mmCIF file with all atom_site columns, C-alpha atoms in Angstrom:
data_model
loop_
_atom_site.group_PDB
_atom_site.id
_atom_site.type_symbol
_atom_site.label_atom_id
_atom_site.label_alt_id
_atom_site.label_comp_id
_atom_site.label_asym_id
_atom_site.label_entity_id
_atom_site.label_seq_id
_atom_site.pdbx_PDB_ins_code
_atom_site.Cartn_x
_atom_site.Cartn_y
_atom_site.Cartn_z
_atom_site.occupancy
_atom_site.B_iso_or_equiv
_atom_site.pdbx_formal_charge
_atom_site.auth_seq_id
_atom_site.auth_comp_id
_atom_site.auth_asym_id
_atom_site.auth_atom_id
_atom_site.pdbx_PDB_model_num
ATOM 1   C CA . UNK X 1 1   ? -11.141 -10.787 15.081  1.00 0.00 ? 1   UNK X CA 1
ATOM 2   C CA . UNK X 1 2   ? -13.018 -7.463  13.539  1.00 0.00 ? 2   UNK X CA 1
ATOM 3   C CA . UNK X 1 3   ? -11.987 -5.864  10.666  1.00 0.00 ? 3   UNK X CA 1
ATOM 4   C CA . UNK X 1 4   ? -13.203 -2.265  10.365  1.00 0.00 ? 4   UNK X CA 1
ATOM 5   C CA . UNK X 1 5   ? -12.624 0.932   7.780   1.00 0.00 ? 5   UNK X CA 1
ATOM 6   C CA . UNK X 1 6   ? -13.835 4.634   7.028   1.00 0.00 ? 6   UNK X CA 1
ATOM 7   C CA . UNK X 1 7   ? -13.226 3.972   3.104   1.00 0.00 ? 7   UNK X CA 1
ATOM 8   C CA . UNK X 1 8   ? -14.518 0.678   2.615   1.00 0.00 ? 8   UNK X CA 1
ATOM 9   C CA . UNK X 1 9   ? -17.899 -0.830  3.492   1.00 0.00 ? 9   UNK X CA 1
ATOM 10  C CA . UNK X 1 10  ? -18.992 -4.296  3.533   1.00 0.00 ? 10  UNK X CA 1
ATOM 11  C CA . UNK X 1 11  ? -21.143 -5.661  0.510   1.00 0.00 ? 11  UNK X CA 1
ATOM 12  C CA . UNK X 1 12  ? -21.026 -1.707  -0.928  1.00 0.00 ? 12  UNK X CA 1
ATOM 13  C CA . UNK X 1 13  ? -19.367 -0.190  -3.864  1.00 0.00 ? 13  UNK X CA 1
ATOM 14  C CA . UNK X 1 14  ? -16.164 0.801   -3.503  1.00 0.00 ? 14  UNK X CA 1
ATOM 15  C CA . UNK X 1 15  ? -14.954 4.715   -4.264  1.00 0.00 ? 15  UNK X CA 1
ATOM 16  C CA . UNK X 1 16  ? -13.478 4.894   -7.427  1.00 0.00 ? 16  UNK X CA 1
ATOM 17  C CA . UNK X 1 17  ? -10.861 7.186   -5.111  1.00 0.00 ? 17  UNK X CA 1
ATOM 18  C CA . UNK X 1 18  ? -9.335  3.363   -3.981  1.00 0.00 ? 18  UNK X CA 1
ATOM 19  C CA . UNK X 1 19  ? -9.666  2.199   -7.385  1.00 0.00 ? 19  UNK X CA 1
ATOM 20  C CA . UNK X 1 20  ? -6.924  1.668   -10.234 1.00 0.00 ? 20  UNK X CA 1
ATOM 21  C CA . UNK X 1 21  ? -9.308  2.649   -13.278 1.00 0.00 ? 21  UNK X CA 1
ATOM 22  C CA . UNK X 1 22  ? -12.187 4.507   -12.960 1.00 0.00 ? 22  UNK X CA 1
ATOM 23  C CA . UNK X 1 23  ? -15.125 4.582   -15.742 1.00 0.00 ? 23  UNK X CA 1
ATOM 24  C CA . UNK X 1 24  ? -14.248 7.151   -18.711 1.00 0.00 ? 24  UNK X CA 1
ATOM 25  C CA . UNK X 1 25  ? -17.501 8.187   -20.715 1.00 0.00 ? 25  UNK X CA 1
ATOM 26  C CA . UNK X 1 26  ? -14.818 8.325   -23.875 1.00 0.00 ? 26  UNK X CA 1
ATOM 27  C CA . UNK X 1 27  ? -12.639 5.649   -23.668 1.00 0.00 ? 27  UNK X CA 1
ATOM 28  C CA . UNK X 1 28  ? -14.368 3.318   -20.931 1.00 0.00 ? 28  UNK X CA 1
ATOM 29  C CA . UNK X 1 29  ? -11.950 3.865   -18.359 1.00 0.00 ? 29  UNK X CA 1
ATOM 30  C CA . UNK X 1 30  ? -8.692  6.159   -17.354 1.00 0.00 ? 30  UNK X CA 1
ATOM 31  C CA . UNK X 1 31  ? -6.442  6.080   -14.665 1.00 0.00 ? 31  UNK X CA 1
ATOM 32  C CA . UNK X 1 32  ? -7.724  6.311   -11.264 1.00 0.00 ? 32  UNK X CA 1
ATOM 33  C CA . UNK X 1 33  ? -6.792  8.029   -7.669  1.00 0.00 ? 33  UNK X CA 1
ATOM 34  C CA . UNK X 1 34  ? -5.382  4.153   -6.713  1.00 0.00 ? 34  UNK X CA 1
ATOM 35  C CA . UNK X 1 35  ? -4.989  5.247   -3.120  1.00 0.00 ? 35  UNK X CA 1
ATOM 36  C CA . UNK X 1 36  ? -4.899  2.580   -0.473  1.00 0.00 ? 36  UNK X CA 1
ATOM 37  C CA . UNK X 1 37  ? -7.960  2.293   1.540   1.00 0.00 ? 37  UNK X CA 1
ATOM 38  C CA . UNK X 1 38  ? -8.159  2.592   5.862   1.00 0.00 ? 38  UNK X CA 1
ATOM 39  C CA . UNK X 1 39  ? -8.030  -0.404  7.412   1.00 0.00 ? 39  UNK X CA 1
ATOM 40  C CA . UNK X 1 40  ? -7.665  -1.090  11.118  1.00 0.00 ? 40  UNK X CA 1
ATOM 41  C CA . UNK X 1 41  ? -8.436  -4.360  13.121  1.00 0.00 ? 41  UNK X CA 1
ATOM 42  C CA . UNK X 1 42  ? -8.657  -5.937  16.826  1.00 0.00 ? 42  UNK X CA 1
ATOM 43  C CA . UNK X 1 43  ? -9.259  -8.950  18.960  1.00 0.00 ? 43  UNK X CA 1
ATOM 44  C CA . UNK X 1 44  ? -6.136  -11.026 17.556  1.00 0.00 ? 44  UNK X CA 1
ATOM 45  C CA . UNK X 1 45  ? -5.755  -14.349 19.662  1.00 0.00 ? 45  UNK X CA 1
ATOM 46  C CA . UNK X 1 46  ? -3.353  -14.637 22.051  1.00 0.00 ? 46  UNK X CA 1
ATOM 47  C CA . UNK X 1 47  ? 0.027   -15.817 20.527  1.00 0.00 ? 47  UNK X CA 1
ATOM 48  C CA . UNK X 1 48  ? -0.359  -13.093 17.351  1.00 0.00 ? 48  UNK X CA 1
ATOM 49  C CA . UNK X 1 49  ? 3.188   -12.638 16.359  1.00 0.00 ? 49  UNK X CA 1
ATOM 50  C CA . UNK X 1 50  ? 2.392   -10.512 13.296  1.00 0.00 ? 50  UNK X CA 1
ATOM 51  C CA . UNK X 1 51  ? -0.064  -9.769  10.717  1.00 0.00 ? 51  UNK X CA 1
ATOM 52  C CA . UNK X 1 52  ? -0.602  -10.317 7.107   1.00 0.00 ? 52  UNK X CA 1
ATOM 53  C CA . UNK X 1 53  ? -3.085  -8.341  4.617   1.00 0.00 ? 53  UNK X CA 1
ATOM 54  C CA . UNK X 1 54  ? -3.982  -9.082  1.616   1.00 0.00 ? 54  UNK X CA 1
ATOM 55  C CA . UNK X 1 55  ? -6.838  -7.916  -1.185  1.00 0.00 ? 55  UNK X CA 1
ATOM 56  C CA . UNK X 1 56  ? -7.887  -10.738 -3.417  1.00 0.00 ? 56  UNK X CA 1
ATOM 57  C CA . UNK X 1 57  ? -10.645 -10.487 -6.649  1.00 0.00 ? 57  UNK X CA 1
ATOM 58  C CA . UNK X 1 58  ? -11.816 -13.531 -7.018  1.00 0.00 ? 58  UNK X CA 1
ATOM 59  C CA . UNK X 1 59  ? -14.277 -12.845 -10.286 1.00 0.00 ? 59  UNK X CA 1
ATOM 60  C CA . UNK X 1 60  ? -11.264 -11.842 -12.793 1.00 0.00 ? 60  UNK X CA 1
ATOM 61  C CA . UNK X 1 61  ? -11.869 -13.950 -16.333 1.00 0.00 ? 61  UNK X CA 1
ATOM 62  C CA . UNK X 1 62  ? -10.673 -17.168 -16.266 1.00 0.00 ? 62  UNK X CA 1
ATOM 63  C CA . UNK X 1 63  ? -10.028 -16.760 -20.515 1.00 0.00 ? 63  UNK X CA 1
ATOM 64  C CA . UNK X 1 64  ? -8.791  -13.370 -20.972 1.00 0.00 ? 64  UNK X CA 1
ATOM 65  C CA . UNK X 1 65  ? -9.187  -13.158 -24.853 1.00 0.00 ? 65  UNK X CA 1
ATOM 66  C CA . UNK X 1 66  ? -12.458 -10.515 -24.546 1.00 0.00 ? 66  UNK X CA 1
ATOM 67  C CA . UNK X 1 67  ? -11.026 -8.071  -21.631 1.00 0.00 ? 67  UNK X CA 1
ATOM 68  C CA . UNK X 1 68  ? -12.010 -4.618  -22.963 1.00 0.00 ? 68  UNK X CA 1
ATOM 69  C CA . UNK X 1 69  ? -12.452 -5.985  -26.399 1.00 0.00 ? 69  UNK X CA 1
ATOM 70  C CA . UNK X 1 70  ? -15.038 -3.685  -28.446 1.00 0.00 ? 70  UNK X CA 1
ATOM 71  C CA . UNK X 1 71  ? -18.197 -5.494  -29.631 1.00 0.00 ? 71  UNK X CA 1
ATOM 72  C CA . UNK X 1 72  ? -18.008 -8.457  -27.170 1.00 0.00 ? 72  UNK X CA 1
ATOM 73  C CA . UNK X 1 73  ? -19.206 -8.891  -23.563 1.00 0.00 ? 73  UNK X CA 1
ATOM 74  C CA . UNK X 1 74  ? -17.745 -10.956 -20.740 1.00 0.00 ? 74  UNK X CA 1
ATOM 75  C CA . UNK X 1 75  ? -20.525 -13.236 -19.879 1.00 0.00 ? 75  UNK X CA 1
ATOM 76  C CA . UNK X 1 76  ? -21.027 -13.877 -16.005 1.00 0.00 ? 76  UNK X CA 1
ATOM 77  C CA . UNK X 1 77  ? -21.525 -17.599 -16.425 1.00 0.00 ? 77  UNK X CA 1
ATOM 78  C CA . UNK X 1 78  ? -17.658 -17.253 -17.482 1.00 0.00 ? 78  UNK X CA 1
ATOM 79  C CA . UNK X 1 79  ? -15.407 -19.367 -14.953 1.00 0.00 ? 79  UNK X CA 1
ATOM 80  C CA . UNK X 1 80  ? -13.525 -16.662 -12.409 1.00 0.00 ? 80  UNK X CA 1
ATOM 81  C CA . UNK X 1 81  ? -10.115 -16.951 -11.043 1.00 0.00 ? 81  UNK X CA 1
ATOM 82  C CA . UNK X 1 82  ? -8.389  -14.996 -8.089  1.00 0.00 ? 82  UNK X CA 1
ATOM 83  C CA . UNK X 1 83  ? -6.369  -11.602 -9.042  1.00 0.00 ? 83  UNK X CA 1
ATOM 84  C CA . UNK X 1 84  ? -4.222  -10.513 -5.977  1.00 0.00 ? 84  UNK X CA 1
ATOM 85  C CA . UNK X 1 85  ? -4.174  -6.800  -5.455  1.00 0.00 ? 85  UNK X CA 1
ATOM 86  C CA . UNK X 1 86  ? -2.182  -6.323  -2.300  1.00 0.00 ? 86  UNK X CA 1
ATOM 87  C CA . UNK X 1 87  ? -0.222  -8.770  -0.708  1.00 0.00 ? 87  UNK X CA 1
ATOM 88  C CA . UNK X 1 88  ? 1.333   -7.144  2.583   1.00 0.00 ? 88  UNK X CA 1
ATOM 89  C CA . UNK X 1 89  ? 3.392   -9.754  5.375   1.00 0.00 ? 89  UNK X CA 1
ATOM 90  C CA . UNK X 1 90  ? 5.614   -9.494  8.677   1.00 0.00 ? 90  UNK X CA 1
ATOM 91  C CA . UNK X 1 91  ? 3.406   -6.688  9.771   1.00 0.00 ? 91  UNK X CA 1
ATOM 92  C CA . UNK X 1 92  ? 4.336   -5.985  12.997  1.00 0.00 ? 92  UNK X CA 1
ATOM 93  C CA . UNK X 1 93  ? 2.354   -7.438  15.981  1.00 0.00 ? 93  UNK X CA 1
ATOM 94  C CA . UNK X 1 94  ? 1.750   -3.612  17.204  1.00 0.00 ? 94  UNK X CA 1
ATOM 95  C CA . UNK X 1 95  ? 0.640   -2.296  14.040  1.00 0.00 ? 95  UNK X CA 1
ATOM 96  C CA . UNK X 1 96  ? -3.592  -2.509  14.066  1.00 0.00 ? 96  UNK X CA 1
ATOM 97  C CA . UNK X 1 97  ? -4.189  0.205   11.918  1.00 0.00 ? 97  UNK X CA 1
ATOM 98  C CA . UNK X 1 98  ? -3.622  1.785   8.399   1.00 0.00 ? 98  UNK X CA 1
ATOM 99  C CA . UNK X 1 99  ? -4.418  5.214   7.392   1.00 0.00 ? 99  UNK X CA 1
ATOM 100 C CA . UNK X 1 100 ? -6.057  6.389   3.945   1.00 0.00 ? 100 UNK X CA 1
ATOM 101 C CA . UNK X 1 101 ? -3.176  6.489   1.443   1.00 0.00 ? 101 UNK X CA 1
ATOM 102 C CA . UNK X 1 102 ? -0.283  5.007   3.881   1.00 0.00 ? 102 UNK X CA 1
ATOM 103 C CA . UNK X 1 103 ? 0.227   2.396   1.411   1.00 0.00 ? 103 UNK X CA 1
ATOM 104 C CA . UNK X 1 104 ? 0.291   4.187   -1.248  1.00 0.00 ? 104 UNK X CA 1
ATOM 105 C CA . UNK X 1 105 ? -1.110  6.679   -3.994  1.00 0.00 ? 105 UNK X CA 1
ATOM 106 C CA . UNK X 1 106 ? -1.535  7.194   -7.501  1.00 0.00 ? 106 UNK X CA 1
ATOM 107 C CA . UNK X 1 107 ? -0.625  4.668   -10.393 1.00 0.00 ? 107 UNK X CA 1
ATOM 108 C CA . UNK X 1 108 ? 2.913   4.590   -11.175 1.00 0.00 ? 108 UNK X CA 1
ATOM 109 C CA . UNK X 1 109 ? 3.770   3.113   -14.948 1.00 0.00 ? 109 UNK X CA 1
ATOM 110 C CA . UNK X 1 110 ? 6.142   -0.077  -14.513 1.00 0.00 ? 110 UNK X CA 1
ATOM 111 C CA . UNK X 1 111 ? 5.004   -0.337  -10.453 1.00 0.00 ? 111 UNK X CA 1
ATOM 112 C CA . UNK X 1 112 ? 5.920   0.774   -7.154  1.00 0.00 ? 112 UNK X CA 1
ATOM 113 C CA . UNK X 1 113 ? 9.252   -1.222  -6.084  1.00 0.00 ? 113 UNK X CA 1
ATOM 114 C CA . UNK X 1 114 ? 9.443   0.129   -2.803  1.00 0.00 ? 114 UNK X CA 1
ATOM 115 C CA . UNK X 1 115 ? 5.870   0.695   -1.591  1.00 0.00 ? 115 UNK X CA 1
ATOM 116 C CA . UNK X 1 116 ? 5.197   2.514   1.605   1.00 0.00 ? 116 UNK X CA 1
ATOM 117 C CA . UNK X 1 117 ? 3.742   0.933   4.785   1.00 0.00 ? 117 UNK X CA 1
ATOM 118 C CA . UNK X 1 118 ? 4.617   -0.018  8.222   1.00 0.00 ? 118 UNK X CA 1
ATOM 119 C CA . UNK X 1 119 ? 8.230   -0.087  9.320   1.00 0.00 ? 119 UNK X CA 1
ATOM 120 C CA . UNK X 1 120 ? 9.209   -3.230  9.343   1.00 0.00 ? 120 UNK X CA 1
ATOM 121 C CA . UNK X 1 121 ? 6.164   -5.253  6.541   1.00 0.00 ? 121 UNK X CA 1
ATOM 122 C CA . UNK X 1 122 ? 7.286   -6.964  3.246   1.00 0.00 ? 122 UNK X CA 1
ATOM 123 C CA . UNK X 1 123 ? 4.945   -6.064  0.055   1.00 0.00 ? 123 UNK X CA 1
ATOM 124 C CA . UNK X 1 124 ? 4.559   -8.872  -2.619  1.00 0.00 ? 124 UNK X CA 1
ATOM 125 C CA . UNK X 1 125 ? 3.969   -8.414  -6.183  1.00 0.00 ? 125 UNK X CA 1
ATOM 126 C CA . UNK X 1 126 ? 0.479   -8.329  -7.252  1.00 0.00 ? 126 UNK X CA 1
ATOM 127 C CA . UNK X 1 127 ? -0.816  -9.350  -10.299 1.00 0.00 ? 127 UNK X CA 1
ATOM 128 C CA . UNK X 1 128 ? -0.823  -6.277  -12.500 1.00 0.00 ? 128 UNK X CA 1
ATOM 129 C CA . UNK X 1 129 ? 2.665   -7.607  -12.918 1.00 0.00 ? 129 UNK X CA 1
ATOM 130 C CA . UNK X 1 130 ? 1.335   -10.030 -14.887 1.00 0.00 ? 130 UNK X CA 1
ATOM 131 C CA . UNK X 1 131 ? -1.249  -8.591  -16.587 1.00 0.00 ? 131 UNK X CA 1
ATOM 132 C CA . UNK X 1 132 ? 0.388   -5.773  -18.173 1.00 0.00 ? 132 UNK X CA 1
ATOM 133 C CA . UNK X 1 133 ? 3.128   -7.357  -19.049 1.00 0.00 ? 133 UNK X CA 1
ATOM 134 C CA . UNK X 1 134 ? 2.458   -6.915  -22.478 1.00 0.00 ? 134 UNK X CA 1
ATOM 135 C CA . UNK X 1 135 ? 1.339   -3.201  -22.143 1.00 0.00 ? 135 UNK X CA 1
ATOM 136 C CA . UNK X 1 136 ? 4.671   -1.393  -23.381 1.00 0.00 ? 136 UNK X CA 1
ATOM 137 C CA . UNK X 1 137 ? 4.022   2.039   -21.034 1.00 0.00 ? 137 UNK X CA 1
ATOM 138 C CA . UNK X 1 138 ? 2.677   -0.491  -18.312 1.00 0.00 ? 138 UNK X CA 1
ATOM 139 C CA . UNK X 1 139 ? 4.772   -3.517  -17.949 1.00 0.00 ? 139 UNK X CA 1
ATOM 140 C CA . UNK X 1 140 ? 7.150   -3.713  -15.097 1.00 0.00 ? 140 UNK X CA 1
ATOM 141 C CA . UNK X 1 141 ? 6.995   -5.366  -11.044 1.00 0.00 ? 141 UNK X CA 1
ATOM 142 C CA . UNK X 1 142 ? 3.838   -3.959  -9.325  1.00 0.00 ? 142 UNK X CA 1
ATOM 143 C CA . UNK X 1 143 ? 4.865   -4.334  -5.539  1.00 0.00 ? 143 UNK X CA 1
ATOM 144 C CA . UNK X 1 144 ? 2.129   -3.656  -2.726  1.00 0.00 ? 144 UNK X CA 1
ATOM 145 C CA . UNK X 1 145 ? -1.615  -1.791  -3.500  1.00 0.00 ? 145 UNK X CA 1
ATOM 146 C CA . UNK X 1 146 ? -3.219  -1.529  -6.734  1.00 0.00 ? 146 UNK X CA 1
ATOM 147 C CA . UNK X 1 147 ? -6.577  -1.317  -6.644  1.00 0.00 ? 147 UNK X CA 1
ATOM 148 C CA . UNK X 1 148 ? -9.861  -1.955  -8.676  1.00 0.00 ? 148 UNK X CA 1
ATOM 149 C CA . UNK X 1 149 ? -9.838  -2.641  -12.794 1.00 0.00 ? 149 UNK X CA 1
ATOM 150 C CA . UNK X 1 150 ? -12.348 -4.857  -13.611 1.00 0.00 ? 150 UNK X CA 1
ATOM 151 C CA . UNK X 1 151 ? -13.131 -5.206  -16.937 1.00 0.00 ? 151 UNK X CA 1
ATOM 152 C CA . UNK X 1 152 ? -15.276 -2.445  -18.319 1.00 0.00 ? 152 UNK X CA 1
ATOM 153 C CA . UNK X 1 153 ? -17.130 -4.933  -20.667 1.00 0.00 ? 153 UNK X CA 1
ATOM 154 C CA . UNK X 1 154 ? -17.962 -7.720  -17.950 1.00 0.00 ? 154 UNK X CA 1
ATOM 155 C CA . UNK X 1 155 ? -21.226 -8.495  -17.154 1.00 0.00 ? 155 UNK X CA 1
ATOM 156 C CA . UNK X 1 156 ? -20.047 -9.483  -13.316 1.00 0.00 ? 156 UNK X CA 1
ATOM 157 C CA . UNK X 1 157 ? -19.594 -6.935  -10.685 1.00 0.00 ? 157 UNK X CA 1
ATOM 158 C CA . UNK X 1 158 ? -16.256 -7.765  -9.503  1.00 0.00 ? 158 UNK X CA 1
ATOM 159 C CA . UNK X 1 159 ? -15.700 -8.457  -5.452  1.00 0.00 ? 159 UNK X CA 1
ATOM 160 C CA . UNK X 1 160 ? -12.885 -7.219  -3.607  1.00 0.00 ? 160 UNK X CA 1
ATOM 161 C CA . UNK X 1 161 ? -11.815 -9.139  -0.371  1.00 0.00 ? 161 UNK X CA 1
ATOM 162 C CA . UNK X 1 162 ? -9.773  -7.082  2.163   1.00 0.00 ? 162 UNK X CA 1
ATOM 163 C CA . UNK X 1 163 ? -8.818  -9.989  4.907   1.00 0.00 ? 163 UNK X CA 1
ATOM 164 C CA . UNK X 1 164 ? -6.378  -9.407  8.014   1.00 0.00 ? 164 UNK X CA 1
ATOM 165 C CA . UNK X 1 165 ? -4.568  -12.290 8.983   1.00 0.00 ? 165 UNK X CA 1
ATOM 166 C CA . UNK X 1 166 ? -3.304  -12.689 12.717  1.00 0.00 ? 166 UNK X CA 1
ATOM 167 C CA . UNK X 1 167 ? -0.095  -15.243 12.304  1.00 0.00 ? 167 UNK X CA 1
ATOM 168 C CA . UNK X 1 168 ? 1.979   -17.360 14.904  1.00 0.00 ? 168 UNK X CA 1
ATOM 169 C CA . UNK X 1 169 ? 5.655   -16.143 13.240  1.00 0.00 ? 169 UNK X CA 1
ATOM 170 C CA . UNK X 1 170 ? 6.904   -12.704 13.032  1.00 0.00 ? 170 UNK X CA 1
ATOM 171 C CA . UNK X 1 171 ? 8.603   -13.780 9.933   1.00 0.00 ? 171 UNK X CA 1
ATOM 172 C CA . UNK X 1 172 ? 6.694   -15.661 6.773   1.00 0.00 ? 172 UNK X CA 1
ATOM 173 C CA . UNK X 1 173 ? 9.133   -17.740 4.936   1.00 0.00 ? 173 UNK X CA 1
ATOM 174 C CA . UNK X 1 174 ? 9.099   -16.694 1.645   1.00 0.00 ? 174 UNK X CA 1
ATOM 175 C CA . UNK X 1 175 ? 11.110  -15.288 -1.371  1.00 0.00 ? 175 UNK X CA 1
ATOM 176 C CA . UNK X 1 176 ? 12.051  -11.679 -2.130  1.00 0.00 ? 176 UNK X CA 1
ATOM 177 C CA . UNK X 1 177 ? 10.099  -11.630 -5.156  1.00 0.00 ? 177 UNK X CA 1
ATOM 178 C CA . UNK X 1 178 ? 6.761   -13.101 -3.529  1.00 0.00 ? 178 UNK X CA 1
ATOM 179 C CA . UNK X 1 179 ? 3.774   -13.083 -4.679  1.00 0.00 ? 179 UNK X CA 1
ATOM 180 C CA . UNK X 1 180 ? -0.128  -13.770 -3.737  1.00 0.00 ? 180 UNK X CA 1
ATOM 181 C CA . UNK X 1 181 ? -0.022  -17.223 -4.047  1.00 0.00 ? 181 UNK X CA 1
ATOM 182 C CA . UNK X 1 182 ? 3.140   -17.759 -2.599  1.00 0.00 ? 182 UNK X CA 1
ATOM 183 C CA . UNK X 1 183 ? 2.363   -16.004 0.696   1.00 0.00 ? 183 UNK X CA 1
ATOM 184 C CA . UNK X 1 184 ? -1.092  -17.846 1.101   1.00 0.00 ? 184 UNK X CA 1
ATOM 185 C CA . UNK X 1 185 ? 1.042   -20.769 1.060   1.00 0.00 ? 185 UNK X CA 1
ATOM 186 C CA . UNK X 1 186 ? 3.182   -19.736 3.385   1.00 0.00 ? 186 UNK X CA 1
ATOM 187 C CA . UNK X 1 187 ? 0.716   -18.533 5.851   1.00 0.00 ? 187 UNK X CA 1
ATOM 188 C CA . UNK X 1 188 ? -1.671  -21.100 5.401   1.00 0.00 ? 188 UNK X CA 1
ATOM 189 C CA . UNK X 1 189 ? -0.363  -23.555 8.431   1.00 0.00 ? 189 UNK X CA 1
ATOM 190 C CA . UNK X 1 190 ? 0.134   -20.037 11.005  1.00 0.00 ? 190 UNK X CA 1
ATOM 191 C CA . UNK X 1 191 ? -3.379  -18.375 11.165  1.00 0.00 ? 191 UNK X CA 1
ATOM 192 C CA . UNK X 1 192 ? -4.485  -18.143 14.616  1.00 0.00 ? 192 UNK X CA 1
ATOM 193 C CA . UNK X 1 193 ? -7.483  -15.691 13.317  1.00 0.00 ? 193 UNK X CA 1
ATOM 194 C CA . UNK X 1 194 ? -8.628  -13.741 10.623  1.00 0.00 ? 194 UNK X CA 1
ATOM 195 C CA . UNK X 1 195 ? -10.974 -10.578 9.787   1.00 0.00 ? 195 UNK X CA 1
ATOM 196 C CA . UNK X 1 196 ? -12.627 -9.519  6.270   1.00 0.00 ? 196 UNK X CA 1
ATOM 197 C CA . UNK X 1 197 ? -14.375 -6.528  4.009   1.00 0.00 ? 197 UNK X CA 1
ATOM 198 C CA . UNK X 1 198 ? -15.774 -7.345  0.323   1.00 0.00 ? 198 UNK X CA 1
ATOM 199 C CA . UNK X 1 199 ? -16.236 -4.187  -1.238  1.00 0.00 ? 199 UNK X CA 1
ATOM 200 C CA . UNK X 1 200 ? -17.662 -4.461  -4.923  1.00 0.00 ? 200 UNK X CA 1
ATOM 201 C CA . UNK X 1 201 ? -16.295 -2.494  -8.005  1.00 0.00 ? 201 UNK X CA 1
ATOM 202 C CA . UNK X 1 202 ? -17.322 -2.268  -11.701 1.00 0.00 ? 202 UNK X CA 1
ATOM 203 C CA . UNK X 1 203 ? -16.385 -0.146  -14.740 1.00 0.00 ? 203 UNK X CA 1
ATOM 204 C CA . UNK X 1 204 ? -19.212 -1.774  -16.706 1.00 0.00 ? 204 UNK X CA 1
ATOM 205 C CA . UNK X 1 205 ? -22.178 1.132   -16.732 1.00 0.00 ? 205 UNK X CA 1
ATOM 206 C CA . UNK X 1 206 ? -25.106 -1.193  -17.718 1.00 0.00 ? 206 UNK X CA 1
ATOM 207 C CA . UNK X 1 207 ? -23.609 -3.975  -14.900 1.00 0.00 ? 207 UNK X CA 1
ATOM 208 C CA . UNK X 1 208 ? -23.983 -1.000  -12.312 1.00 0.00 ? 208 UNK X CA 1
ATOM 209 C CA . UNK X 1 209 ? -27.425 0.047   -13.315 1.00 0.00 ? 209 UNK X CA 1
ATOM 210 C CA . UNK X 1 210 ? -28.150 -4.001  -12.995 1.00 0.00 ? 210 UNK X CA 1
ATOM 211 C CA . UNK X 1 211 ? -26.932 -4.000  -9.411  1.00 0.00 ? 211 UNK X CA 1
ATOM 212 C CA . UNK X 1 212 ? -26.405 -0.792  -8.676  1.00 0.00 ? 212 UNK X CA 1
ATOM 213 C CA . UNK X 1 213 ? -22.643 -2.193  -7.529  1.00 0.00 ? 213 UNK X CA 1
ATOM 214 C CA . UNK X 1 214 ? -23.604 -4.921  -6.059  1.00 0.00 ? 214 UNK X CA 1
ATOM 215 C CA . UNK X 1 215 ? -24.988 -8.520  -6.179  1.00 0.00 ? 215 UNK X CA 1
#
């Protein structure tokens, strides 16, 4: 399978236009654009019965006690854990292609609960549920894309992996409240093929002027 898009490009920095936060020369960061990126795929095997995609960090702090804590820095030595961003299943078999923004725009405080996409896909929670629970303006069920928020004191420029899944079933097995982790299990024994895109992403000014956004 290929995996192609006009907003993303492979190993580069991601537009803060796709991002959640975006860097803030007063207060490190502010809201982003948060729009959902192009994406559009081909050569799924024969047998493809649907499609799943999902966006997965997999450099998110594995001890959160220093996130965007003045005075202290996130070392890069740190041990990293996955953060699911977009979780997207039962996409229909004829469905190779999303546009800029069909997925959704904008942050909304407390999550999207119905997010937009193709007639027909389920979209799980990501994992901004869980991390702002404790936020009292941000806490609520984040269902379908939210993008980039590394952050803004870690020394690692984070990764974002956009794959495309090509599955036997037209329906995944799962609950109505799904998440990431769920769905990878869920999918895991139907993947006739998949197709990826790592864009990078970091709020961290002295990490981009290390790597210019990437490696």
């Amino acid at each position: 399978m290929q995996l192609k898009s006009d907003d993303i490009r492979d190993g580069q920095p991601i537009d803060a236009e796709f991002a959640f936060a975006r860097p803030d020369s007063e207060q490190h960061m502010a809201l982003s654009d948060n729009v959902s990126p192009h994406l559009a795929w081909s050569g799924a095997p024969d047998g493809t019965r649907s499609f799943a995609v999902l966006c997965v960090d997999p450099d998110v702090p594995s001890v959160a006690d220093d996130v965007n804590q003045e005075g202290r820095t996130i070392p890069s030595t740190l041990k990293r854990v996955d953060f699911f961003h977009w979780v997207m299943i039962d996409v229909p078999v004829d469905v190779t292609e999303l546009k800029t923004g069909e997925c959704g725009s904008g942050v909304t405080p407390g999550g999207r609960k119905q997010p937009p996409g193709p007639e027909g896909c389920r979209q799980g929670l990501n994992d901004y549920t869980d991390f702002l629970a404790g936020d009292e303006e941000m806490a609520g069920e984040y269902y379908g894309y939210d993008g980039p928020c590394p952050p803004w004191n870690d020394e690692l420029v984070h990764h974002y992996r956009f794959t495309v899944y090509a599955l036997d079933v037209e329906t995944l097995p799962v609950s109505p409240s799904f998440d990431g982790r769920e769905a990878m299990e869920a999918l895991r024994d139907h993947i006739l093929g998949q197709a990826s895109i790592t864009g990078t992403y970091t709020l961290n000014p002295d990490a981009f002027e290390r790597g210019k956004g990437r490696d």
